Amino acid sequence: MVAGPRNCSLTALVVDGDTTSNMIEQGLLRSFGVITCGVDNGRAAIDLFASGAKFDLILIDLILPVINGLETTRQIRAMGVKTKMLGVTACSREREEKAFLAAGVDEFIEKPLDSNRLASILMELNAN
Amino acid sequence: MDRNHPHRQLALMRQSFFDQGYLDEQFIQLEELQDDANPNFVEEVVTSYYRDSARLILNIEQALEKKPLDFNKLDGYMHQFKGSSSSIGAEKVKAECTQFREYCRAGNGEGCIRTFQQLKKEYTTLKKKLEAYFQLARQAGPSETACRPK
């Protein structure tokens, strides 16, 4: 198991329309001690923040049902949510990466998630 | 350990998946997420994969029947399929997804159709292998000394 902030008290939201990916990403985060919540479409994610939910980290997939990942990101940022957002996609293309960053994600991460990179991000969040 | 011991058989079966290229290291990452709190995590994830990807396969089949082919739509479906296949470590399936997407970009319909047939074969083969693996795992029961090479 990769070393990471096992005793952290972070919370994370996984926004992924693919159930399998959503399960795996939540499982990976939980292995680091993160408390997770998952939704499978952009509208559900937006509604969560509109209802006042707060998270330390958001993993958001580019391709989402109902409202796509880019628009979901824009709307969440437009609400004033400053939570660290990781844009997730299956295949990194420069055009997609730029669009995702322009929409408001802080970093871009490819599937399948690199557990070392995720650990590093969580440790940084924990330190802050 | 007796060569016919269920755990030994399980270990050999598992190793064959990697040796024959059906699974890659991503599957090992899934196994590492399985613990006492989530004792069936891998099987649950694989079950979810086959359930959700069945819908994608149907979408792709329907899209391949339309003329002219919408390569953007096909590429989009395969993008999703590749993503979830990668997440469970389905190496051969992932390779066919990559090939399919290349044919989409090239506008090669025949290539798409041919590759999709191969993809379905790999997908079905892996499904049967994993079903047998999980069935054997249930019969073998939990093991404190699982033979899992790193």
XYZ file of C-alpha atoms in Angstrom:
278
model
C 0.000 0.000 0.000
C 1.319 3.405 -0.901
C 2.283 5.576 2.057
C -0.085 8.426 2.584
C -1.937 10.467 5.188
C -3.759 7.473 6.684
C -4.976 9.479 9.650
C -6.215 12.440 7.711
C -9.680 13.808 8.302
C -10.268 15.027 4.803
C -13.515 14.747 2.902
C -13.816 14.280 -0.826
C -16.541 14.319 -3.435
C -16.197 12.056 -6.475
C -18.219 13.146 -9.482
C -18.136 10.400 -12.094
C -20.935 9.001 -14.225
C -19.140 5.699 -14.607
C -20.111 3.598 -11.584
C -16.975 1.477 -11.789
C -14.639 4.453 -11.836
C -16.623 6.127 -9.071
C -16.288 3.022 -6.853
C -12.563 2.731 -7.511
C -11.822 6.395 -6.912
C -13.778 6.378 -3.672
C -12.052 3.151 -2.651
C -8.647 4.669 -3.314
C -9.478 7.805 -1.344
C -10.859 5.748 1.553
C -7.641 3.737 1.648
C -5.961 7.011 2.620
C -8.514 7.614 5.348
C -10.546 10.138 3.365
C -14.289 10.265 3.984
C -15.941 10.118 0.586
C -19.188 10.929 -1.114
C -19.984 10.080 -4.723
C -22.460 11.381 -7.268
C -22.914 10.238 -10.827
C -23.875 13.402 -12.693
C -23.130 17.095 -12.879
C -26.530 18.287 -11.663
C -26.240 16.215 -8.471
C -22.827 17.737 -7.777
C -24.093 21.279 -8.281
C -27.123 20.620 -6.084
C -24.879 19.331 -3.300
C -22.911 22.571 -3.166
C -26.065 24.641 -3.552
C -27.383 22.909 -0.427
C -24.278 23.975 1.480
C -22.194 20.803 1.382
C -18.469 21.287 1.847
C -15.553 19.071 0.892
C -11.786 19.345 1.053
C -11.320 17.826 -2.394
C -13.403 17.270 -5.515
C -12.586 14.736 -8.204
C -14.652 15.536 -11.267
C -14.774 13.584 -14.495
C -14.798 15.394 -17.825
C -17.634 13.295 -19.218
C -20.732 13.473 -17.059
C -24.403 12.880 -17.717
C -27.028 15.618 -17.351
C -24.462 18.457 -17.128
C -20.972 17.804 -18.463
C -17.804 18.099 -16.423
C -16.738 21.449 -17.836
C -20.063 23.175 -17.191
C -20.400 21.545 -13.781
C -16.972 22.873 -12.855
C -17.883 26.377 -14.039
C -21.119 26.402 -12.077
C -19.476 25.144 -8.901
C -16.789 27.817 -9.158
C -19.429 30.445 -9.921
C -21.005 29.613 -6.552
C -17.787 30.721 -4.886
C -16.574 27.206 -4.065
C -12.807 27.356 -3.694
C -12.271 23.669 -2.895
C -9.354 22.010 -4.669
C -10.719 20.369 -7.803
C -9.004 17.623 -9.764
C -10.243 17.191 -13.308
C -10.258 13.506 -14.249
C -10.306 11.991 -17.711
C -9.508 8.703 -19.404
C -7.245 10.138 -22.061
C -5.357 13.362 -21.676
C -5.469 15.630 -24.708
C -4.038 19.106 -24.547
C -7.259 20.663 -25.800
C -9.298 18.928 -23.091
C -6.767 19.745 -20.439
C -6.816 23.438 -21.296
C -10.607 23.524 -21.334
C -10.806 21.793 -17.987
C -8.288 24.150 -16.414
C -10.077 27.151 -17.929
C -13.352 25.878 -16.450
C -11.813 26.032 -13.008
C -10.117 22.788 -11.990
C -6.795 23.208 -10.206
C -5.074 20.179 -11.651
C -5.643 17.522 -14.206
C -5.295 13.796 -13.509
C -5.689 10.824 -15.802
C -7.512 7.581 -15.186
C -6.581 5.205 -13.784
C -5.560 7.416 -10.892
C -1.941 7.301 -9.837
C -2.042 6.481 -6.127
C 1.342 8.131 -5.483
C 0.173 11.380 -7.009
C -3.103 11.234 -5.110
C -1.204 10.604 -1.865
C 0.948 13.642 -2.549
C -2.118 15.825 -3.151
C -3.789 14.569 0.028
C -0.656 15.160 2.090
C -0.507 18.713 0.796
C -4.163 19.277 1.666
C -3.667 17.766 5.096
C -0.708 20.040 5.748
C -2.847 23.068 4.901
C 1.307 -26.220 -0.298
C -0.403 -29.072 -2.126
C -0.666 -28.145 -5.818
C -4.354 -28.992 -5.736
C -5.006 -26.789 -2.723
C -7.684 -24.252 -3.676
C -5.535 -21.296 -2.671
C -2.709 -22.632 -4.789
C -5.050 -23.056 -7.741
C -6.344 -19.549 -7.159
C -2.848 -18.107 -7.134
C -1.929 -19.923 -10.333
C -5.111 -18.808 -12.044
C -4.497 -15.232 -10.976
C -0.898 -15.281 -12.189
C -2.003 -16.635 -15.561
C -4.162 -13.537 -16.072
C -1.046 -11.362 -15.870
C 1.220 -13.734 -17.785
C -1.256 -13.964 -20.655
C -1.861 -10.227 -20.732
C -5.506 -10.230 -19.723
C -4.880 -8.033 -16.686
C -2.301 -5.427 -15.836
C -0.992 -3.822 -12.651
C -4.184 -1.764 -12.268
C -5.922 -4.962 -11.127
C -3.313 -5.258 -8.388
C -4.230 -1.756 -7.243
C -7.848 -2.920 -6.922
C -6.734 -5.892 -4.859
C -4.820 -3.563 -2.565
C -8.030 -1.653 -1.876
C -9.710 -4.821 -0.629
C -9.619 -5.235 3.124
C -11.702 -6.506 6.021
C -14.024 -3.519 5.693
C -14.475 -4.185 1.971
C -13.814 -7.931 1.610
C -15.464 -8.264 -1.811
C -14.307 -4.976 -3.288
C -12.647 -6.435 -6.363
C -15.583 -8.636 -7.296
C -17.995 -5.754 -6.713
C -15.983 -3.465 -8.966
C -15.692 -6.085 -11.699
C -19.411 -6.835 -11.470
C -20.151 -3.133 -11.786
C -17.840 -2.902 -14.796
C -19.578 -5.707 -16.676
C -23.006 -4.372 -15.813
C -22.292 -0.807 -16.950
C -20.205 -1.688 -19.974
C -22.964 -3.925 -21.332
C -24.950 -0.750 -21.925
C -22.001 0.902 -23.657
C -21.526 -2.105 -25.902
C -25.171 -1.924 -26.915
C -24.803 1.788 -27.687
C -21.747 1.095 -29.828
C -23.470 -1.748 -31.670
C -26.419 0.486 -32.460
C -24.137 3.292 -33.552
C -22.227 0.929 -35.860
C -25.471 0.036 -37.626
C -26.219 3.603 -38.604
C -25.083 4.938 -41.962
C -23.087 7.029 -42.294
C -21.107 6.225 -39.184
C -20.840 9.000 -36.612
C -17.170 8.625 -35.721
C -17.333 11.344 -33.073
C -20.110 9.562 -31.261
C -18.346 6.201 -31.587
C -15.116 7.716 -30.295
C -16.992 9.197 -27.359
C -18.489 5.850 -26.388
C -15.137 4.136 -26.708
C -13.470 6.870 -24.651
C -15.787 5.921 -21.785
C -15.328 2.228 -22.349
C -11.566 2.550 -22.373
C -11.682 4.513 -19.143
C -13.563 1.919 -17.166
C -11.652 -0.957 -18.763
C -8.386 0.698 -17.751
C -9.669 1.143 -14.225
C -10.035 -2.605 -13.690
C -6.810 -3.445 -15.502
C -8.423 -5.115 -18.506
C -5.297 -4.880 -20.654
C -6.406 -6.639 -23.834
C -9.790 -4.931 -23.815
C -8.064 -1.590 -23.337
C -5.769 -2.285 -26.297
C -8.746 -2.965 -28.560
C -10.381 0.254 -27.333
C -7.251 2.176 -28.310
C -7.227 0.553 -31.757
C -10.908 1.301 -32.254
C -10.349 4.973 -31.429
C -7.526 5.158 -33.942
C -9.845 3.819 -36.622
C -12.447 6.401 -35.567
C -9.932 9.199 -36.011
C -9.002 7.781 -39.395
C -12.657 7.503 -40.387
C -12.154 3.806 -41.069
C -15.526 2.141 -40.575
C -14.396 -1.339 -41.552
C -11.556 -1.100 -39.092
C -13.970 -0.023 -36.366
C -16.299 -2.920 -37.025
C -13.478 -5.452 -37.178
C -11.852 -4.157 -34.005
C -15.158 -4.079 -32.178
C -15.676 -7.779 -32.887
C -12.250 -8.519 -31.454
C -12.957 -6.265 -28.480
C -16.131 -8.183 -27.670
C -14.199 -11.459 -27.804
C -11.587 -10.194 -25.368
C -14.283 -8.695 -23.151
C -16.225 -11.966 -23.008
C -13.120 -14.090 -22.500
C -12.024 -11.951 -19.567
C -15.519 -12.069 -18.088
C -15.526 -15.871 -18.112
C -12.062 -16.043 -16.616
C -12.920 -13.617 -13.829
C -16.200 -15.362 -13.077
C -14.330 -18.646 -12.666
C -11.707 -16.893 -10.545
C -14.221 -15.354 -8.155
C -16.135 -18.618 -7.902
C -12.933 -20.430 -6.964
C -12.102 -17.658 -4.494
C -15.460 -18.126 -2.773
C -14.896 -21.876 -2.579
C -11.370 -21.432 -1.293
C -12.459 -19.011 1.397
C -10.284 -16.337 2.985
C -6.598 -16.909 3.327
C -4.142 -15.138 5.615
C -1.289 -16.245 3.420
C -2.611 -15.360 -0.008
C 0.060 -16.019 -2.569
C 0.199 -12.606 -4.122
C 3.482 -11.732 -5.692
C 4.314 -8.043 -5.703
